[in-house]
Short mmCIF file of C-alpha atoms in Angstrom, two decimals:
data_model
loop_
_atom_site.label_atom_id
_atom_site.label_comp_id
_atom_site.label_asym_id
_atom_site.label_seq_id
_atom_site.Cartn_x
_atom_site.Cartn_y
_atom_site.Cartn_z
CA MET A 28 22.59 9.76 17.45
CA SER A 29 24.10 12.85 19.03
CA SER A 30 21.75 15.38 17.39
CA PRO A 31 17.95 15.03 17.29
CA VAL A 32 16.71 12.95 14.37
CA ARG A 33 14.41 14.93 12.11
CA VAL A 34 13.30 13.42 8.81
CA ARG A 35 10.71 14.43 6.27
CA PHE A 36 8.46 13.14 3.51
CA ALA A 37 7.91 15.83 0.90
CA PRO A 38 5.40 14.75 -1.78
CA SER A 39 4.03 16.89 -4.59
CA PRO A 40 0.21 16.83 -4.69
CA THR A 41 -0.05 16.16 -8.42
CA GLY A 42 -1.62 12.70 -8.25
CA TYR A 43 -2.33 9.83 -5.92
CA LEU A 44 0.10 8.47 -3.32
CA HIS A 45 2.43 6.21 -5.30
CA ILE A 46 3.55 2.95 -3.70
CA GLY A 47 7.16 4.15 -4.03
CA GLY A 48 6.34 7.37 -2.22
CA ALA A 49 4.56 5.39 0.49
CA ARG A 50 7.68 3.24 0.94
CA THR A 51 9.82 6.39 1.23
CA ALA A 52 7.44 7.82 3.83
CA LEU A 53 7.49 4.50 5.69
CA PHE A 54 11.30 4.33 5.86
CA ASN A 55 11.44 7.91 7.14
CA TRP A 56 8.75 7.15 9.72
CA LEU A 57 10.54 3.97 10.86
CA PHE A 58 13.84 5.81 11.19
CA ALA A 59 12.22 8.56 13.24
CA ARG A 60 10.41 6.11 15.50
CA HIS A 61 13.53 3.96 15.99
CA TYR A 62 15.50 6.95 17.28
CA GLY A 63 12.65 8.75 19.03
CA GLY A 64 12.89 11.50 16.41
CA THR A 65 10.44 13.64 14.45
CA PHE A 66 8.68 12.73 11.20
CA VAL A 67 7.76 15.83 9.18
CA LEU A 68 5.25 15.96 6.32
CA ARG A 69 5.98 18.83 3.92
CA VAL A 70 3.88 19.46 0.82
CA GLU A 71 5.90 20.60 -2.19
CA ASP A 72 3.11 22.46 -3.99
CA THR A 73 5.03 25.12 -5.92
CA ASP A 74 3.72 23.74 -9.25
CA GLN A 75 0.36 25.47 -9.07
CA SER A 76 -0.67 24.29 -12.55
CA ARG A 77 -0.56 20.61 -11.54
CA ASN A 78 -1.35 20.62 -7.82
CA THR A 79 -4.85 19.73 -6.64
CA GLU A 80 -6.55 19.59 -3.26
CA GLU A 81 -7.86 16.14 -4.17
CA ALA A 82 -4.30 14.87 -4.68
CA ALA A 83 -3.20 16.35 -1.34
CA ALA A 84 -6.19 14.69 0.35
CA ALA A 85 -5.24 11.35 -1.25
CA ILE A 86 -1.73 11.67 0.22
CA TYR A 87 -3.10 12.36 3.71
CA GLU A 88 -5.60 9.50 3.42
CA GLY A 89 -2.94 7.06 2.20
CA LEU A 90 -0.51 7.91 5.00
CA ARG A 91 -3.22 7.69 7.65
CA TRP A 92 -4.46 4.38 6.22
CA LEU A 93 -0.91 3.01 6.54
CA GLU A 94 -0.90 4.44 10.09
CA LEU A 95 2.10 6.67 9.34
CA GLN A 96 1.07 9.65 11.42
CA TRP A 97 3.31 12.69 10.99
CA ASP A 98 4.55 14.69 13.97
CA GLU A 99 4.68 18.04 12.14
CA GLY A 100 2.91 19.19 9.01
CA PRO A 101 -0.56 19.85 7.59
CA HIS A 102 -3.43 19.48 10.09
CA VAL A 103 -0.84 19.04 12.88
CA GLY A 104 1.26 22.20 12.85
CA GLY A 105 4.71 22.56 14.35
CA ASP A 106 7.48 25.04 15.07
CA PHE A 107 8.96 25.09 11.56
CA GLY A 108 5.94 25.87 9.35
CA PRO A 109 4.33 26.72 7.10
CA TYR A 110 4.48 23.16 5.78
CA PHE A 111 3.28 24.07 2.28
CA GLN A 112 5.94 25.45 -0.06
CA SER A 113 3.35 27.75 -1.63
CA GLN A 114 3.20 29.58 1.71
CA ARG A 115 6.97 29.93 2.21
CA ASN A 116 7.83 32.51 -0.45
CA ASP A 117 9.23 35.07 2.02
CA ILE A 118 11.64 32.44 3.34
CA TYR A 119 12.88 31.64 -0.16
CA GLU A 120 13.30 35.36 -0.96
CA ARG A 121 15.47 35.80 2.13
CA HIS A 122 17.79 32.95 1.18
CA LEU A 123 17.93 34.09 -2.45
CA LYS A 124 19.05 37.51 -1.23
CA LYS A 125 21.82 35.86 0.77
CA LEU A 126 23.08 34.02 -2.31
CA GLN A 127 22.86 37.20 -4.42
CA ASN A 128 24.84 39.19 -1.88
CA ALA A 129 27.59 36.54 -1.99
CA ASP A 130 27.64 36.69 -5.82
CA HIS A 131 26.38 33.13 -6.25
CA ILE A 132 23.50 34.14 -8.55
CA PHE A 133 23.40 35.45 -12.09
CA GLU A 134 20.57 36.22 -14.49
CA ASP A 135 20.14 34.33 -17.74
CA LYS A 136 17.24 35.23 -20.08
CA GLY A 137 15.05 36.22 -17.15
CA ALA A 138 15.87 33.14 -15.08
CA LEU A 139 18.06 33.18 -11.97
CA ARG A 140 20.84 30.60 -11.96
CA PHE A 141 23.25 29.41 -9.30
CA ARG A 142 26.92 29.81 -10.18
CA SER A 143 28.55 26.44 -9.54
CA PRO A 144 31.97 26.50 -7.78
CA ARG A 145 33.07 23.94 -10.43
CA GLU A 146 34.51 21.32 -8.13
CA HIS A 147 34.35 17.67 -7.14
CA VAL A 148 31.62 16.97 -4.59
CA ILE A 149 31.86 13.87 -2.41
CA VAL A 150 28.51 12.41 -1.39
CA ASP A 151 28.93 10.05 1.56
CA ASP A 152 25.61 8.24 1.27
CA LEU A 153 24.42 5.94 4.05
CA VAL A 154 23.16 3.40 1.50
CA ALA A 155 25.04 4.01 -1.76
CA GLY A 156 28.39 4.67 -0.08
CA LYS A 157 30.94 7.35 -0.91
CA ILE A 158 30.57 8.74 -4.44
CA ASP A 159 32.77 11.38 -6.14
CA PHE A 160 30.75 13.65 -8.44
CA ASP A 161 32.80 15.78 -10.83
CA LEU A 162 30.90 19.04 -11.40
CA SER A 163 33.85 20.87 -12.93
CA ASN A 164 32.71 20.47 -16.54
CA GLU A 165 30.19 23.16 -17.46
CA GLN A 166 29.08 21.21 -20.54
CA THR A 167 27.96 18.14 -18.59
CA HIS A 168 26.91 20.02 -15.44
CA PRO A 169 25.52 23.43 -16.39
CA ASP A 170 24.72 26.02 -13.74
CA MET A 171 21.33 25.13 -12.31
CA THR A 172 18.31 27.36 -12.50
CA ILE A 173 16.78 28.15 -9.14
CA ARG A 174 14.06 30.56 -10.27
CA ARG A 175 12.18 30.59 -13.57
CA PRO A 176 11.50 33.78 -15.56
CA ASP A 177 7.87 33.70 -14.33
CA GLY A 178 9.09 33.91 -10.72
CA SER A 179 8.34 30.31 -9.76
CA TRP A 180 10.93 28.37 -7.81
CA ILE A 181 12.87 25.31 -8.95
CA PHE A 182 12.73 22.16 -6.79
CA HIS A 183 16.47 22.06 -5.99
CA PHE A 184 16.57 25.44 -4.27
CA VAL A 185 13.38 25.32 -2.22
CA ASN A 186 14.06 21.72 -1.24
CA VAL A 187 17.42 22.67 0.26
CA VAL A 188 16.08 25.80 1.95
CA ASP A 189 13.20 23.87 3.52
CA ASP A 190 15.48 21.11 4.81
CA MET A 191 17.77 23.77 6.32
CA GLU A 192 14.95 25.74 7.90
CA MET A 193 13.21 22.64 9.25
CA LYS A 194 16.50 21.33 10.67
CA ILE A 195 16.24 18.03 8.81
CA SER A 196 19.03 15.73 10.01
CA HIS A 197 18.63 12.89 7.49
CA VAL A 198 17.28 12.97 3.95
CA ILE A 199 15.94 9.50 3.11
CA ARG A 200 14.63 9.42 -0.43
CA GLY A 201 14.56 7.46 -3.68
CA GLU A 202 17.73 6.60 -5.55
CA ASP A 203 16.55 8.69 -8.51
CA HIS A 204 17.48 11.79 -6.45
CA LEU A 205 21.09 10.67 -5.93
CA SER A 206 22.34 12.62 -8.95
CA ASN A 207 20.72 15.80 -7.57
CA THR A 208 22.54 15.53 -4.26
CA PRO A 209 25.91 17.10 -5.24
CA LYS A 210 24.03 20.15 -6.54
CA HIS A 211 22.18 20.36 -3.25
CA ILE A 212 25.42 20.10 -1.29
CA GLU A 213 26.79 23.06 -3.29
CA LEU A 214 23.74 25.08 -2.25
CA TYR A 215 24.14 24.12 1.41
CA ARG A 216 27.74 25.27 1.34
CA ALA A 217 26.89 28.52 -0.42
CA LEU A 218 24.26 29.20 2.26
CA GLY A 219 26.78 28.43 5.02
CA ALA A 220 24.88 25.36 6.26
CA GLU A 221 25.98 21.84 7.10
CA PRO A 222 24.25 19.33 4.77
CA PRO A 223 22.12 16.59 6.34
CA GLN A 224 23.09 12.96 6.03
CA PHE A 225 21.74 11.36 2.88
CA ALA A 226 20.34 7.86 2.37
CA HIS A 227 19.12 7.01 -1.13
CA ILE A 228 16.95 3.91 -1.14
CA PRO A 229 16.72 1.52 -4.13
CA LEU A 230 14.01 1.96 -6.71
CA ILE A 231 11.00 -0.36 -6.89
CA LEU A 232 10.82 -2.38 -10.10
CA ASN A 233 8.10 -4.49 -11.67
CA ARG A 234 8.72 -8.20 -12.04
CA ASP A 235 9.85 -7.65 -15.65
CA GLY A 236 12.59 -5.31 -14.45
CA SER A 237 10.89 -2.09 -15.57
CA LYS A 238 10.59 0.86 -13.21
CA MET A 239 7.24 0.92 -11.43
CA SER A 240 5.36 3.88 -12.88
CA LYS A 241 2.08 5.57 -12.06
CA ARG A 242 0.47 3.76 -15.00
CA ASP A 243 1.11 0.31 -13.54
CA GLN A 244 -1.76 -1.50 -11.83
CA GLY A 245 -1.10 -1.56 -8.11
CA ALA A 246 1.14 1.51 -8.18
CA SER A 247 -1.33 3.52 -6.08
CA VAL A 248 -1.98 3.07 -2.36
CA ASP A 249 -5.63 3.83 -3.14
CA TYR A 250 -5.74 0.60 -5.20
CA TYR A 251 -5.10 -1.46 -2.06
CA ILE A 252 -7.56 0.54 0.02
CA LYS A 253 -10.33 -0.11 -2.51
CA ARG A 254 -9.47 -3.80 -2.92
CA GLY A 255 -9.84 -4.49 0.77
CA TYR A 256 -6.19 -5.04 1.67
CA LEU A 257 -5.19 -4.64 5.31
CA PRO A 258 -2.95 -1.64 5.98
CA GLU A 259 -0.69 -3.62 8.31
CA ALA A 260 -0.05 -6.17 5.54
CA VAL A 261 0.76 -3.54 2.91
CA ARG A 262 2.98 -1.71 5.38
CA ASN A 263 4.78 -4.95 6.29
CA TYR A 264 5.35 -5.76 2.61
CA LEU A 265 6.68 -2.27 1.83
CA CYS A 266 9.22 -2.71 4.62
CA LEU A 267 10.65 -5.69 2.75
CA LEU A 268 11.23 -3.67 -0.44
CA GLY A 269 14.82 -2.61 0.07
CA TRP A 270 15.23 -3.55 3.72
CA SER A 271 15.78 -6.88 5.41
CA PRO A 272 15.56 -7.98 9.06
CA LYS A 273 18.46 -10.38 8.30
CA ASP A 274 16.64 -13.44 9.67
CA ASN A 275 14.46 -14.36 6.64
CA ARG A 276 11.24 -13.39 8.38
CA GLU A 277 8.54 -12.02 6.10
CA LYS A 278 5.64 -11.41 8.44
CA ILE A 279 6.92 -8.99 11.06
CA ASP A 280 5.01 -6.92 13.61
CA ILE A 281 5.49 -3.18 13.12
CA ASP A 282 6.78 -2.74 16.68
CA ASP A 283 9.52 -5.28 15.94
CA ILE A 284 10.42 -3.46 12.74
CA VAL A 285 10.68 -0.13 14.57
CA ARG A 286 12.95 -1.76 17.13
CA ILE A 287 15.40 -3.27 14.62
CA PHE A 288 15.13 -0.82 11.70
CA ASP A 289 18.58 0.30 10.60
CA LEU A 290 19.67 2.09 7.44
CA ASN A 291 22.69 -0.21 7.40
CA ASN A 292 20.29 -3.05 6.58
CA LEU A 293 19.02 -1.36 3.44
CA VAL A 294 20.03 -3.31 0.38
CA ARG A 295 21.79 -1.64 -2.52
CA SER A 296 20.05 -3.55 -5.29
CA HIS A 297 16.67 -2.61 -6.73
CA ALA A 298 13.57 -4.02 -5.04
CA THR A 299 11.09 -6.11 -7.07
CA PHE A 300 7.41 -5.63 -6.38
CA ASP A 301 5.64 -9.00 -6.34
CA PRO A 302 1.82 -8.64 -6.20
CA ASP A 303 1.41 -12.36 -5.51
CA LYS A 304 3.61 -12.17 -2.44
CA LEU A 305 1.68 -9.18 -1.12
CA HIS A 306 -1.58 -11.05 -1.78
CA TRP A 307 -0.26 -14.02 0.21
CA LEU A 308 0.99 -11.82 3.05
CA ASN A 309 -2.36 -10.05 3.25
CA GLY A 310 -4.03 -13.44 3.62
CA GLU A 311 -1.73 -14.22 6.55
CA TYR A 312 -2.88 -11.03 8.28
CA ALA A 313 -6.53 -11.60 7.35
CA HIS A 314 -6.43 -15.05 8.92
CA GLU A 315 -5.33 -13.52 12.22
CA LEU A 316 -8.15 -10.99 12.50
CA SER A 317 -10.45 -11.48 15.46
CA ASP A 318 -13.98 -12.62 14.65
CA SER A 319 -15.34 -9.14 15.36
CA GLU A 320 -12.70 -7.39 13.22
CA PHE A 321 -13.33 -9.78 10.35
CA TYR A 322 -17.10 -9.33 10.67
CA ASP A 323 -16.93 -5.52 10.67
CA ARG A 324 -14.66 -5.39 7.62
CA ALA A 325 -16.69 -8.04 5.80
CA VAL A 326 -19.99 -6.26 6.38
CA ALA A 327 -18.53 -2.97 5.12
CA THR A 328 -17.18 -4.73 2.02
CA LEU A 329 -20.48 -6.43 1.20
CA ARG A 330 -22.44 -3.20 1.63
CA SER A 331 -20.02 -1.26 -0.58
CA ALA A 332 -20.42 -4.01 -3.21
CA GLY A 333 -24.18 -3.47 -3.20
CA ILE A 334 -25.04 -6.77 -1.52
CA ASN A 335 -28.16 -6.36 0.60
CA ILE A 336 -27.48 -8.00 3.94
CA ASP A 337 -30.00 -5.92 5.90
CA ASN A 338 -32.85 -8.31 5.05
CA TYR A 339 -31.12 -11.03 7.06
CA SER A 340 -30.72 -11.42 10.79
CA THR A 341 -27.44 -10.48 12.41
CA GLU A 342 -27.15 -14.07 13.62
CA TYR A 343 -27.46 -15.38 10.04
CA VAL A 344 -24.96 -12.86 8.65
CA ARG A 345 -22.43 -13.66 11.37
CA ALA A 346 -22.77 -17.40 10.78
CA ALA A 347 -22.40 -16.95 7.02
CA LEU A 348 -19.30 -14.76 7.31
CA GLN A 349 -17.73 -17.08 9.86
CA THR A 350 -17.56 -19.78 7.16
CA CYS A 351 -15.42 -17.37 5.09
CA LYS A 352 -12.88 -16.45 7.74
CA GLY A 353 -9.45 -17.79 6.91
CA LYS A 354 -10.53 -18.60 3.34
CA ILE A 355 -9.95 -15.28 1.56
CA ASN A 356 -6.79 -13.23 1.13
CA THR A 357 -8.33 -9.84 0.35
CA PHE A 358 -11.78 -8.56 1.20
CA ASP A 359 -12.64 -7.71 -2.41
CA GLU A 360 -12.80 -11.50 -2.95
CA LEU A 361 -15.66 -11.75 -0.46
CA PRO A 362 -18.71 -10.75 -2.56
CA ALA A 363 -18.03 -13.48 -5.14
CA TYR A 364 -17.09 -15.95 -2.42
CA CYS A 365 -20.18 -15.64 -0.24
CA GLY A 366 -22.73 -13.64 -2.22
CA PHE A 367 -24.89 -16.78 -2.57
CA TYR A 368 -25.89 -16.43 1.10
CA PHE A 369 -27.74 -13.21 0.35
CA THR A 370 -29.68 -13.95 -2.83
CA ASP A 371 -31.86 -16.75 -4.14
CA ASP A 372 -31.37 -15.62 -7.74
CA LEU A 373 -28.33 -17.78 -8.40
CA SER A 374 -26.50 -17.93 -11.70
CA TYR A 375 -24.54 -21.12 -12.22
CA ASN A 376 -20.88 -21.09 -13.17
CA PRO A 377 -20.81 -22.22 -16.86
CA ASP A 378 -17.70 -24.37 -16.42
CA GLY A 379 -19.30 -25.95 -13.37
CA VAL A 380 -22.50 -26.67 -15.28
CA ALA A 381 -20.57 -28.41 -18.07
CA LYS A 382 -18.57 -30.44 -15.58
CA HIS A 383 -21.04 -31.24 -12.81
CA PHE A 384 -24.61 -30.90 -14.15
CA THR A 385 -24.39 -34.13 -16.12
CA PRO A 386 -27.07 -36.83 -16.57
CA GLU A 387 -25.02 -39.11 -14.33
CA ASN A 388 -24.89 -36.52 -11.58
CA LYS A 389 -28.60 -35.74 -11.78
CA SER A 390 -29.52 -39.06 -10.14
CA ARG A 391 -26.78 -38.52 -7.56
CA LEU A 392 -28.08 -35.04 -6.72
CA GLU A 393 -31.61 -36.45 -6.42
CA ALA A 394 -30.25 -38.96 -3.90
CA VAL A 395 -28.55 -36.17 -1.96
CA ARG A 396 -31.80 -34.19 -1.94
CA ASP A 397 -33.73 -37.16 -0.58
CA ALA A 398 -31.09 -37.86 2.10
CA LEU A 399 -30.88 -34.23 3.27
CA GLY A 400 -34.66 -34.11 3.43
CA GLN A 401 -34.58 -36.87 6.07
CA ILE A 402 -32.37 -34.89 8.49
CA ASP A 403 -34.15 -33.40 11.52
CA ASN A 404 -31.08 -31.86 13.17
CA PHE A 405 -29.67 -29.91 10.20
CA THR A 406 -26.12 -29.36 11.47
CA ALA A 407 -22.78 -29.60 9.69
CA ASN A 408 -21.91 -32.83 11.51
CA GLU A 409 -25.20 -34.51 10.63
CA ILE A 410 -24.98 -33.28 7.04
CA GLU A 411 -21.45 -34.67 6.67
CA THR A 412 -22.51 -38.03 8.05
CA ILE A 413 -25.47 -38.27 5.69
CA MET A 414 -23.48 -37.13 2.65
CA LYS A 415 -20.77 -39.74 3.25
CA ALA A 416 -23.37 -42.45 3.77
CA THR A 417 -25.11 -41.40 0.55
CA ALA A 418 -21.84 -41.53 -1.41
CA ALA A 419 -21.12 -45.00 -0.04
CA LYS A 420 -24.61 -46.15 -0.98
CA LEU A 421 -24.12 -44.85 -4.52
CA GLY A 422 -20.69 -46.49 -4.71
CA VAL A 423 -18.84 -43.23 -5.40
CA LYS A 424 -16.32 -41.07 -3.61
CA VAL A 425 -17.88 -38.27 -1.58
CA GLY A 426 -16.41 -35.66 -3.97
CA ALA A 427 -18.67 -37.01 -6.71
CA ILE A 428 -21.70 -35.66 -4.85
CA VAL A 429 -20.08 -32.71 -3.06
CA HIS A 430 -19.28 -30.82 -6.29
CA PRO A 431 -22.72 -30.93 -7.91
CA SER A 432 -24.30 -30.20 -4.51
CA ARG A 433 -22.12 -27.11 -4.06
CA LEU A 434 -22.93 -25.87 -7.55
CA ALA A 435 -26.64 -26.42 -6.94
CA VAL A 436 -26.82 -24.40 -3.73
CA THR A 437 -24.17 -21.70 -4.40
CA GLY A 438 -23.86 -21.47 -8.19
CA SER A 439 -20.08 -21.76 -7.81
CA ASN A 440 -17.37 -24.40 -7.99
CA ALA A 441 -15.56 -23.03 -4.92
CA GLY A 442 -16.47 -21.51 -1.60
CA PRO A 443 -16.81 -22.21 2.10
CA SER A 444 -16.95 -25.69 3.58
CA LEU A 445 -20.01 -27.34 2.02
CA TYR A 446 -21.33 -28.92 5.22
CA HIS A 447 -21.08 -25.65 7.14
CA LEU A 448 -22.61 -23.52 4.41
CA LEU A 449 -25.54 -25.93 4.13
CA GLU A 450 -26.13 -25.59 7.86
CA VAL A 451 -26.10 -21.80 7.60
CA LEU A 452 -28.50 -21.75 4.62
CA GLY A 453 -30.89 -24.07 6.46
CA LYS A 454 -32.78 -27.13 5.34
CA LYS A 455 -35.68 -25.39 3.60
CA LYS A 456 -33.48 -23.14 1.46
CA VAL A 457 -31.07 -25.95 0.61
CA LEU A 458 -33.83 -28.25 -0.62
CA THR A 459 -35.42 -25.44 -2.64
CA ARG A 460 -32.11 -24.66 -4.34
CA ILE A 461 -31.41 -28.30 -5.15
CA ASP A 462 -34.91 -28.61 -6.65
CA ARG A 463 -34.25 -25.56 -8.80
CA ALA A 464 -30.92 -26.98 -9.97
CA LEU A 465 -32.50 -30.33 -10.82
CA SER A 466 -35.08 -28.57 -12.96
CA THR A 467 -32.30 -26.93 -15.01
CA PHE A 468 -30.51 -30.19 -15.88
#
């Protein structure tokens, strides 16, 4: 690139950070990092009736969680501020005066409107290609309002002025803005400025083909933060929505993506958001966490879920959580998966009770209890040996005693490796829980 790359993400703080907005921010950030450019965060807060500080804070938190740090903008500063549109009124007044002096503005019922040149505008988009927009018909393309009768500014005008003033070189945004672009180009020309290069990225659709809206579950970045997703997994998945590395890889390190990211590899077709695929990808990242990273995240998750782990030794908690590593995809699954370690007040899974707490299995569980009671060295290896010997003695497959044993000591049909979880619980607690289960048959 001959000129410095400067891109921006310009959200309106009227709600949470939408997954589509996060993807737009990510593509801008990747483009800036690939070319050693500047990523600008600009807050479009001219709609004072809908903007909230909480919404702005959610945007900052979401971007930071995804590790998309901006180079200029709120809390960072820069040479082209202010970075809030609400603080840029003098700048807009100056550019309005320039348009008025050149006879580009007329008044209509108290509003100020831009007089269109009535021409064809060619948009040479880096993703959508070259498109000819015919703006000559006043009926289909009326002169756009740039200032309302109450004095507030319209998006089209302030957006263009800000991009000019902040020397934005590339505007990378959602495809839903493509139809606005010829109007923006008219404003650039009227203000005597060269338009930036445009790249309109495909929309994100639900699996049923509908546009992903704010009402859809999983449409908010905050949803993934609260559910214990890993930011690197969500970021990786967002990269794949509309962009491809061209080698069929799905799990890609962010440094690799920065190195190969190219707008030419953006796909033209809409991207489909698949929650199951993201869930799988998150599991791939979770499996690769170091033991200490997994432990720290797991402890935070259990505490936030109200599970009291402080009554147990650090050694016990570490051993318990180690049996869960590599077995969960998202951390919000953890409380149900391993909560049995931290309470003796078990409730048994009803389906499990119907299936495994049968008269036939009662005698088998009694045999398991007697066999486990004979073990002096209560380790996973010893437990496995004894359980297999007990199954053979009873003339059944080992699964026939594993399932009722698991239900008895955890209350669940699924969970960590039975032999390892029994070792962690310890002989005394295991026998007590089996006795309790037997009394409920």
